CSV table of N, CA and C in Angstrom, one decimal:
chain,number,residue,atom,x,y,z
A,4,UNK,N,13.0,-2.6,11.6
A,4,UNK,CA,13.8,-3.8,11.5
A,4,UNK,C,13.7,-4.7,9.8
A,5,UNK,N,14.3,-5.4,9.6
A,5,UNK,CA,14.2,-6.1,8.2
A,5,UNK,C,12.9,-6.6,8.4
A,6,UNK,N,12.1,-6.5,6.9
A,6,UNK,CA,11.1,-8.0,6.8
A,6,UNK,C,11.7,-8.8,6.0
A,7,UNK,N,11.6,-9.9,5.8
A,7,UNK,CA,12.0,-11.5,5.2
A,7,UNK,C,10.9,-11.6,4.9
A,8,UNK,N,10.9,-11.9,2.9
A,8,UNK,CA,10.5,-12.7,2.6
A,8,UNK,C,10.4,-14.0,1.6
A,9,UNK,N,9.7,-14.9,2.1
A,9,UNK,CA,10.2,-16.3,1.0
A,9,UNK,C,9.2,-16.5,-0.1
A,10,UNK,N,9.5,-16.3,-1.1
A,10,UNK,CA,8.9,-16.8,-2.3
A,10,UNK,C,9.0,-17.9,-2.9
A,11,UNK,N,8.2,-18.7,-2.7
A,11,UNK,CA,8.0,-20.4,-2.8
A,11,UNK,C,7.7,-21.1,-3.9
A,12,UNK,N,8.2,-21.2,-5.1
A,12,UNK,CA,7.8,-21.7,-6.3
A,12,UNK,C,7.5,-23.5,-5.8
A,13,UNK,N,6.7,-23.7,-6.4
A,13,UNK,CA,6.5,-25.3,-6.8
A,13,UNK,C,7.1,-26.2,-7.7
A,14,UNK,N,8.3,-25.7,-8.0
A,14,UNK,CA,9.1,-26.2,-9.3
A,14,UNK,C,10.4,-26.4,-8.6
A,15,UNK,N,11.4,-27.8,-9.1
A,15,UNK,CA,12.8,-27.9,-8.9
A,15,UNK,C,13.5,-27.2,-9.7
A,16,UNK,N,12.9,-26.7,-10.9
A,16,UNK,CA,14.2,-26.1,-12.0
A,16,UNK,C,14.6,-25.1,-11.5
A,17,UNK,N,16.1,-25.4,-11.5
A,17,UNK,CA,17.1,-24.0,-11.5
A,17,UNK,C,16.5,-22.9,-11.6
A,18,UNK,N,16.3,-22.7,-12.9
A,18,UNK,CA,16.3,-21.3,-13.6
A,18,UNK,C,14.9,-21.1,-13.2
A,19,UNK,N,14.2,-21.2,-12.5
A,19,UNK,CA,12.6,-20.9,-12.0
A,19,UNK,C,13.5,-19.5,-10.8
A,20,UNK,N,14.5,-20.1,-10.3
A,20,UNK,CA,15.0,-19.0,-9.3
A,20,UNK,C,15.5,-17.6,-10.0
A,21,UNK,N,16.2,-17.4,-11.1
A,21,UNK,CA,16.2,-16.3,-11.9
A,21,UNK,C,14.7,-15.8,-12.4
A,22,UNK,N,14.2,-16.6,-12.8
A,22,UNK,CA,13.2,-15.8,-13.2
A,22,UNK,C,12.0,-15.1,-12.4
A,23,UNK,N,11.5,-15.7,-11.0
A,23,UNK,CA,11.1,-15.4,-9.8
A,23,UNK,C,11.8,-14.2,-9.4
A,24,UNK,N,13.5,-14.2,-9.3
A,24,UNK,CA,13.6,-13.1,-8.8
A,24,UNK,C,13.7,-11.9,-9.8
A,25,UNK,N,13.8,-12.1,-11.4
A,25,UNK,CA,13.4,-11.0,-12.3
A,25,UNK,C,11.9,-10.5,-12.1
A,26,UNK,N,11.1,-11.2,-12.0
A,26,UNK,CA,9.9,-10.8,-11.8
A,26,UNK,C,9.6,-10.4,-10.3
A,27,UNK,N,10.8,-10.2,-9.4
A,27,UNK,CA,10.5,-9.6,-7.8
A,27,UNK,C,11.3,-8.2,-8.2
A,28,UNK,N,12.1,-7.7,-9.2
A,28,UNK,CA,13.0,-6.9,-9.3
A,28,UNK,C,12.2,-6.0,-10.1
A,29,UNK,N,11.6,-6.7,-11.0
A,29,UNK,CA,10.5,-5.4,-11.9
A,29,UNK,C,9.7,-5.1,-11.3
A,30,UNK,N,9.1,-5.7,-10.3
A,30,UNK,CA,8.1,-5.4,-9.5
A,30,UNK,C,8.1,-4.1,-8.3
A,31,UNK,N,9.6,-4.3,-7.9
A,31,UNK,CA,10.4,-3.6,-7.1
A,31,UNK,C,10.6,-2.0,-7.6
A,32,UNK,N,11.0,-2.3,-8.4
A,32,UNK,CA,11.6,-0.8,-9.8
A,32,UNK,C,10.3,-0.1,-10.0
A,33,UNK,N,9.0,-1.0,-10.3
A,33,UNK,CA,8.0,0.1,-10.9
A,33,UNK,C,7.7,0.8,-9.6
A,34,UNK,N,7.8,-0.1,-8.3
A,34,UNK,CA,7.1,0.6,-7.0
A,34,UNK,C,8.2,1.7,-6.6
A,35,UNK,N,9.5,2.0,-7.5
A,35,UNK,CA,10.6,2.8,-6.9
A,35,UNK,C,11.6,2.5,-5.7
A,36,UNK,N,11.2,1.3,-5.5
A,36,UNK,CA,12.5,1.1,-5.1
A,36,UNK,C,14.0,0.8,-6.0
A,37,UNK,N,15.0,0.5,-4.9
A,37,UNK,CA,16.4,0.1,-5.1
A,37,UNK,C,16.6,-1.1,-4.9
A,38,UNK,N,17.0,-1.9,-5.9
A,38,UNK,CA,17.4,-3.0,-5.5
A,38,UNK,C,18.9,-3.8,-5.9
A,39,UNK,N,19.4,-4.5,-4.8
A,39,UNK,CA,20.6,-5.5,-4.8
A,39,UNK,C,20.3,-6.7,-4.8
A,40,UNK,N,20.8,-7.4,-5.9
A,40,UNK,CA,20.8,-8.8,-6.3
A,40,UNK,C,21.9,-10.0,-6.1
A,41,UNK,N,22.1,-10.6,-4.6
A,41,UNK,CA,22.9,-11.5,-4.4
A,41,UNK,C,23.2,-12.9,-4.8
A,42,UNK,N,23.9,-12.6,-6.3
A,42,UNK,CA,23.7,-14.1,-6.8
A,42,UNK,C,24.5,-15.2,-6.2
A,43,UNK,N,24.5,-16.2,-6.5
A,43,UNK,CA,25.2,-17.2,-6.1
A,43,UNK,C,26.7,-17.2,-6.4
A,44,UNK,N,27.3,-17.0,-7.8
A,44,UNK,CA,28.6,-16.4,-8.1
A,44,UNK,C,28.4,-15.5,-9.6
A,45,UNK,N,29.6,-15.4,-10.0
A,45,UNK,CA,30.0,-14.4,-11.2
A,45,UNK,C,28.5,-15.0,-12.2
A,46,UNK,N,29.1,-16.6,-12.7
A,46,UNK,CA,28.3,-17.0,-13.5
A,46,UNK,C,26.8,-16.8,-13.8
A,47,UNK,N,26.3,-16.3,-12.4
A,47,UNK,CA,24.4,-16.3,-12.3
A,47,UNK,C,24.3,-15.2,-12.4
A,48,UNK,N,25.2,-14.1,-12.1
A,48,UNK,CA,25.5,-12.8,-11.8
A,48,UNK,C,25.5,-12.2,-13.3
A,49,UNK,N,26.2,-13.0,-14.3
A,49,UNK,CA,26.2,-12.6,-15.6
A,49,UNK,C,24.9,-13.0,-16.5
A,50,UNK,N,24.4,-14.3,-15.7
A,50,UNK,CA,23.5,-15.1,-16.5
A,50,UNK,C,21.9,-14.0,-16.1
A,51,UNK,N,21.7,-13.5,-14.8
A,51,UNK,CA,20.5,-12.4,-14.4
A,51,UNK,C,21.0,-11.4,-14.9
A,52,UNK,N,22.2,-10.8,-15.5
A,52,UNK,CA,22.5,-9.4,-16.0
A,52,UNK,C,21.6,-9.6,-17.8
A,53,UNK,N,21.9,-10.7,-18.0
A,53,UNK,CA,21.4,-11.0,-19.8
A,53,UNK,C,19.7,-11.0,-19.6
A,54,UNK,N,19.2,-11.5,-18.5
A,54,UNK,CA,17.5,-12.0,-18.4
A,54,UNK,C,17.4,-10.1,-18.1
A,55,UNK,N,18.0,-9.6,-17.4
A,55,UNK,CA,17.2,-8.5,-16.8
A,55,UNK,C,17.1,-7.1,-18.2
A,56,UNK,N,18.0,-7.9,-19.1
A,56,UNK,CA,18.1,-6.9,-20.5
A,56,UNK,C,16.8,-7.2,-21.4
A,57,UNK,N,16.6,-8.5,-21.7
A,57,UNK,CA,15.7,-9.2,-22.3
A,57,UNK,C,14.4,-10.1,-21.8
A,58,UNK,N,14.0,-9.7,-20.3
A,58,UNK,CA,12.9,-9.9,-19.8
A,58,UNK,C,11.8,-9.7,-20.3
A,59,UNK,N,11.8,-8.4,-20.6
A,59,UNK,CA,10.4,-7.6,-21.0
A,59,UNK,C,10.5,-6.9,-22.0
A,60,UNK,N,10.4,-7.2,-23.7
A,60,UNK,CA,10.8,-6.2,-24.5
A,60,UNK,C,10.2,-4.6,-24.5
A,61,UNK,N,8.8,-4.3,-23.6
A,61,UNK,CA,8.3,-3.5,-23.8
A,61,UNK,C,8.8,-2.3,-22.5
A,62,UNK,N,9.9,-3.1,-21.8
A,62,UNK,CA,10.5,-2.3,-20.4
A,62,UNK,C,12.1,-2.0,-20.3
A,63,UNK,N,12.3,-1.2,-20.0
A,63,UNK,CA,13.7,-1.0,-19.2
A,63,UNK,C,14.0,-1.4,-17.8
A,64,UNK,N,15.0,-2.4,-17.6
A,64,UNK,CA,15.4,-2.5,-15.7
A,64,UNK,C,16.7,-1.7,-15.8
A,65,UNK,N,16.6,-0.5,-15.6
A,65,UNK,CA,18.4,-0.1,-15.6
A,65,UNK,C,19.0,-1.4,-14.1
A,66,UNK,N,20.4,-1.3,-15.1
A,66,UNK,CA,21.1,-2.4,-13.8
A,66,UNK,C,22.4,-2.4,-14.2
A,67,UNK,N,23.2,-3.0,-13.3
A,67,UNK,CA,24.4,-3.3,-13.5
A,67,UNK,C,25.3,-3.9,-12.1
A,68,UNK,N,26.6,-4.4,-13.0
A,68,UNK,CA,27.0,-5.4,-11.8
A,68,UNK,C,27.6,-4.2,-10.5
A,69,UNK,N,27.5,-4.9,-9.6
A,69,UNK,CA,27.8,-3.9,-8.1
A,69,UNK,C,29.4,-3.4,-8.1
A,70,UNK,N,28.9,-1.9,-7.9
A,70,UNK,CA,30.3,-1.2,-8.3
A,70,UNK,C,30.6,-0.3,-9.4
A,71,UNK,N,29.9,-0.9,-10.6
A,71,UNK,CA,29.9,-0.5,-11.8
A,71,UNK,C,28.8,1.1,-12.2
A,72,UNK,N,29.2,2.1,-12.7
A,72,UNK,CA,28.1,3.2,-12.9
A,72,UNK,C,26.7,3.0,-13.0
A,73,UNK,N,26.5,1.8,-14.0
A,73,UNK,CA,24.9,1.4,-14.2
A,73,UNK,C,24.6,0.9,-12.9
A,74,UNK,N,24.7,0.7,-11.7
A,74,UNK,CA,24.1,0.3,-10.8
A,74,UNK,C,23.4,0.9,-9.5
A,75,UNK,N,22.8,1.9,-9.9
A,75,UNK,CA,22.3,2.7,-9.2
A,75,UNK,C,20.9,2.2,-9.0
A,76,UNK,N,20.3,2.0,-9.9
A,76,UNK,CA,19.0,1.3,-9.3
A,76,UNK,C,18.9,-0.1,-9.3
A,77,UNK,N,19.4,-0.8,-9.6
A,77,UNK,CA,19.7,-2.4,-9.6
A,77,UNK,C,20.9,-2.9,-9.6
A,78,UNK,N,21.9,-3.8,-8.8
A,78,UNK,CA,23.0,-4.0,-8.8
A,78,UNK,C,22.8,-5.3,-8.4
A,79,UNK,N,23.7,-6.0,-9.3
A,79,UNK,CA,24.1,-7.5,-9.3
A,79,UNK,C,25.4,-7.5,-8.6
A,80,UNK,N,25.6,-8.7,-7.7
A,80,UNK,CA,26.5,-8.8,-7.2
A,80,UNK,C,26.4,-10.1,-6.4
A,81,UNK,N,27.8,-10.8,-6.5
A,81,UNK,CA,27.8,-12.1,-5.9
A,81,UNK,C,28.8,-12.5,-4.9
A,82,UNK,N,28.8,-11.4,-3.7
A,82,UNK,CA,29.0,-11.5,-2.4
A,82,UNK,C,29.9,-10.6,-2.3
A,83,UNK,N,30.0,-9.4,-3.1
A,83,UNK,CA,30.4,-7.7,-2.8
A,83,UNK,C,29.3,-7.2,-1.8
A,84,UNK,N,30.1,-6.0,-1.2
A,84,UNK,CA,29.8,-5.5,-0.3
A,84,UNK,C,28.4,-4.8,-1.0
A,85,UNK,N,27.1,-4.4,-0.7
A,85,UNK,CA,26.4,-3.9,-1.8
A,85,UNK,C,26.3,-2.0,-1.6
A,86,UNK,N,27.5,-1.7,-1.3
A,86,UNK,CA,27.6,-0.3,-1.2
A,86,UNK,C,26.3,0.6,-1.1
A,87,UNK,N,26.0,1.4,-1.5
A,87,UNK,CA,25.0,2.3,-0.7
A,87,UNK,C,23.4,1.4,-0.9
A,88,UNK,N,23.5,0.5,-1.1
A,88,UNK,CA,21.9,-0.2,-1.4
A,88,UNK,C,21.9,-0.6,-0.2
A,89,UNK,N,20.4,-0.3,0.2
A,89,UNK,CA,20.1,-0.6,2.0
A,89,UNK,C,18.5,-1.0,1.7
A,90,UNK,N,17.8,-0.9,0.6
A,90,UNK,CA,16.1,-1.2,0.5
A,90,UNK,C,15.9,-2.3,0.2
A,91,UNK,N,16.1,-2.7,-1.1
A,91,UNK,CA,15.6,-4.5,-0.6
A,91,UNK,C,17.1,-5.3,-1.6
A,92,UNK,N,16.8,-6.3,-0.6
A,92,UNK,CA,17.9,-7.4,-0.8
A,92,UNK,C,17.2,-8.9,-2.1
A,93,UNK,N,17.7,-9.0,-2.7
A,93,UNK,CA,17.2,-10.3,-3.3
A,93,UNK,C,18.1,-11.2,-3.2
A,94,UNK,N,18.2,-12.1,-2.3
A,94,UNK,CA,19.2,-13.0,-2.1
A,94,UNK,C,19.1,-14.4,-2.9
A,95,UNK,N,19.9,-14.8,-3.9
A,95,UNK,CA,20.0,-15.8,-4.3
A,95,UNK,C,20.5,-17.0,-3.8
A,96,UNK,N,21.9,-16.6,-3.4
A,96,UNK,CA,22.5,-17.2,-2.5
A,96,UNK,C,22.3,-18.6,-1.2
A,97,UNK,N,22.7,-19.5,-1.2
A,97,UNK,CA,21.8,-20.3,-0.2
A,97,UNK,C,22.2,-20.4,1.0
A,98,UNK,N,22.6,-19.1,1.7
A,98,UNK,CA,23.3,-19.2,2.7
A,98,UNK,C,22.9,-17.0,3.1
A,99,UNK,N,22.7,-16.8,4.1
A,99,UNK,CA,22.0,-15.6,4.6
A,99,UNK,C,23.2,-14.6,4.3
A,100,UNK,N,23.7,-13.4,3.8
A,100,UNK,CA,24.8,-12.4,3.9
A,100,UNK,C,24.7,-12.1,5.0
A,101,UNK,N,26.0,-11.7,5.7
A,101,UNK,CA,26.0,-10.5,6.4
A,101,UNK,C,25.6,-9.6,6.6
A,102,UNK,N,25.6,-8.8,5.3
A,102,UNK,CA,24.8,-7.8,5.2
A,102,UNK,C,23.6,-7.8,5.3
A,103,UNK,N,22.7,-8.6,5.2
A,103,UNK,CA,21.4,-8.8,5.3
A,103,UNK,C,20.6,-7.7,5.9
A,104,UNK,N,21.3,-6.9,7.3
A,104,UNK,CA,20.6,-6.3,8.2
A,104,UNK,C,20.2,-5.2,8.0
A,105,UNK,N,21.4,-4.7,7.0
A,105,UNK,CA,21.3,-3.3,6.9
A,105,UNK,C,19.9,-3.1,5.3
A,106,UNK,N,19.3,-4.0,5.2
A,106,UNK,CA,18.1,-3.6,4.6
A,106,UNK,C,16.9,-3.6,5.2
A,107,UNK,N,15.8,-2.9,4.1
A,107,UNK,CA,14.8,-2.6,4.8
A,107,UNK,C,13.7,-4.1,4.4
A,108,UNK,N,13.8,-4.8,3.1
A,108,UNK,CA,13.6,-5.9,3.1
A,108,UNK,C,14.2,-6.9,2.5
A,109,UNK,N,14.3,-8.2,2.5
A,109,UNK,CA,15.2,-9.3,2.1
A,109,UNK,C,13.8,-10.1,1.2
A,110,UNK,N,14.2,-10.8,0.0
A,110,UNK,CA,13.4,-11.4,-0.7
A,110,UNK,C,14.4,-12.9,-1.0
A,111,UNK,N,13.7,-13.9,-0.4
A,111,UNK,CA,14.9,-15.3,-0.8
A,111,UNK,C,14.0,-15.9,-1.6
A,112,UNK,N,14.4,-16.8,-2.5
A,112,UNK,CA,13.4,-17.4,-3.6
A,112,UNK,C,14.2,-19.2,-3.1
A,113,UNK,N,12.6,-19.4,-3.4
A,113,UNK,CA,12.4,-20.9,-2.8
A,113,UNK,C,12.3,-21.8,-3.8
A,114,UNK,N,12.7,-23.0,-4.2
A,114,UNK,CA,12.4,-24.2,-5.2
A,114,UNK,C,12.3,-24.9,-4.6
A,115,UNK,N,11.7,-26.3,-4.9
A,115,UNK,CA,11.8,-27.5,-4.6
A,115,UNK,C,12.6,-28.4,-4.9
A,116,UNK,N,13.8,-27.8,-5.0
A,116,UNK,CA,15.0,-29.2,-5.1
A,116,UNK,C,15.5,-29.5,-4.1
A,117,UNK,N,15.4,-30.5,-3.5
A,117,UNK,CA,15.9,-31.2,-2.1
A,117,UNK,C,16.8,-30.3,-1.3
A,118,UNK,N,18.2,-30.0,-1.9
A,118,UNK,CA,19.4,-29.3,-1.6
A,118,UNK,C,18.8,-27.9,-1.3
A,119,UNK,N,18.4,-26.9,-2.1
A,119,UNK,CA,18.0,-25.8,-1.9
A,119,UNK,C,16.6,-25.7,-0.7
A,120,UNK,N,15.6,-26.3,-0.8
A,120,UNK,CA,14.7,-26.7,0.1
A,120,UNK,C,15.5,-26.5,1.8
A,121,UNK,N,16.4,-27.8,1.7
A,121,UNK,CA,16.7,-27.3,3.1
A,121,UNK,C,17.6,-26.8,3.6
A,122,UNK,N,18.4,-26.2,2.7
A,122,UNK,CA,19.0,-25.4,3.3
A,122,UNK,C,18.1,-23.5,3.4
A,123,UNK,N,17.7,-23.2,2.6
A,123,UNK,CA,16.5,-22.3,3.1
A,123,UNK,C,15.8,-22.4,4.2
A,124,UNK,N,15.1,-24.0,4.3
A,124,UNK,CA,14.3,-24.2,5.7
A,124,UNK,C,15.6,-23.7,6.7
A,125,UNK,N,16.5,-23.9,7.0
A,125,UNK,CA,17.6,-23.1,7.9
A,125,UNK,C,17.6,-21.9,7.9
A,126,UNK,N,17.4,-21.0,7.0
A,126,UNK,CA,17.6,-19.7,6.9
A,126,UNK,C,16.4,-19.3,7.2
A,127,UNK,N,15.0,-19.8,7.1
A,127,UNK,CA,14.0,-19.5,8.0
A,127,UNK,C,14.2,-19.5,9.3
A,128,UNK,N,14.5,-20.5,10.0
A,128,UNK,CA,14.8,-20.9,11.3
A,128,UNK,C,15.7,-19.7,11.7
A,129,UNK,N,16.9,-19.2,11.2
A,129,UNK,CA,17.7,-18.7,11.2
A,129,UNK,C,17.1,-17.0,11.6
A,130,UNK,N,16.6,-16.8,10.5
A,130,UNK,CA,15.4,-15.6,10.7
A,130,UNK,C,14.7,-15.3,12.0
A,131,UNK,N,13.8,-16.3,12.1
A,131,UNK,CA,12.9,-16.4,12.9
A,131,UNK,C,13.8,-16.4,14.4
A,132,UNK,N,14.7,-17.3,14.6
A,132,UNK,CA,15.4,-17.4,16.2
A,132,UNK,C,15.8,-15.5,16.2
A,133,UNK,N,15.8,-14.9,15.1
A,133,UNK,CA,16.7,-13.9,15.4
A,133,UNK,C,15.4,-12.8,15.4
A,134,UNK,N,14.3,-12.9,15.5
A,134,UNK,CA,13.1,-12.1,15.7
A,134,UNK,C,12.4,-11.1,14.6
A,135,UNK,N,13.1,-11.4,13.2
A,135,UNK,CA,12.6,-10.9,12.1
A,135,UNK,C,11.5,-11.2,11.6
A,136,UNK,N,10.7,-10.1,11.2
A,136,UNK,CA,9.4,-10.6,10.5
A,136,UNK,C,9.4,-11.4,9.0
A,137,UNK,N,8.7,-12.2,9.5
A,137,UNK,CA,8.8,-13.4,7.5
A,137,UNK,C,7.7,-13.3,7.8
A,138,UNK,N,7.2,-13.7,5.9
A,138,UNK,CA,6.3,-13.7,5.2
A,138,UNK,C,6.6,-14.6,4.1
A,139,UNK,N,5.2,-15.6,4.0
A,139,UNK,CA,5.7,-16.9,2.9
A,139,UNK,C,5.0,-16.1,1.6
A,140,UNK,N,5.4,-16.4,0.4
A,140,UNK,CA,4.5,-16.0,-0.7
A,140,UNK,C,4.7,-17.2,-1.5
A,141,UNK,N,3.8,-18.0,-1.8
A,141,UNK,CA,3.4,-19.0,-2.5
A,141,UNK,C,3.1,-18.9,-4.1
A,142,UNK,N,3.9,-18.8,-4.7
A,142,UNK,CA,4.1,-18.5,-6.1
A,142,UNK,C,3.4,-19.8,-7.0
């Protein structure tokens, strides 16, 4: 069954979600995982694309937009089907995507702004009501 982790940032700054997502992706890739990042929209997806290129000067996070040739290790999408990805889903949308259940793990990034906090509390209840194993990580 899918394990769901909520990564709680003690900041309301919107850019923190992308920073935390990038750290999660970096760690996951170092451990050999394949990652699908579900962003809010194309603009956020492109912003994350740039961030992954420049995250650490000494490392390379091989990634691409979902469906492109370079998206085998890390794929960035904004609602597209995740293709053959089923290992780790980093969900940056404020809704639970329909395809989450095909993944071994889901990472939800929570910041302290009121709107996303309220919505992600609903997501916690959604997963909990369906019996998914939940983990909370304070960052």
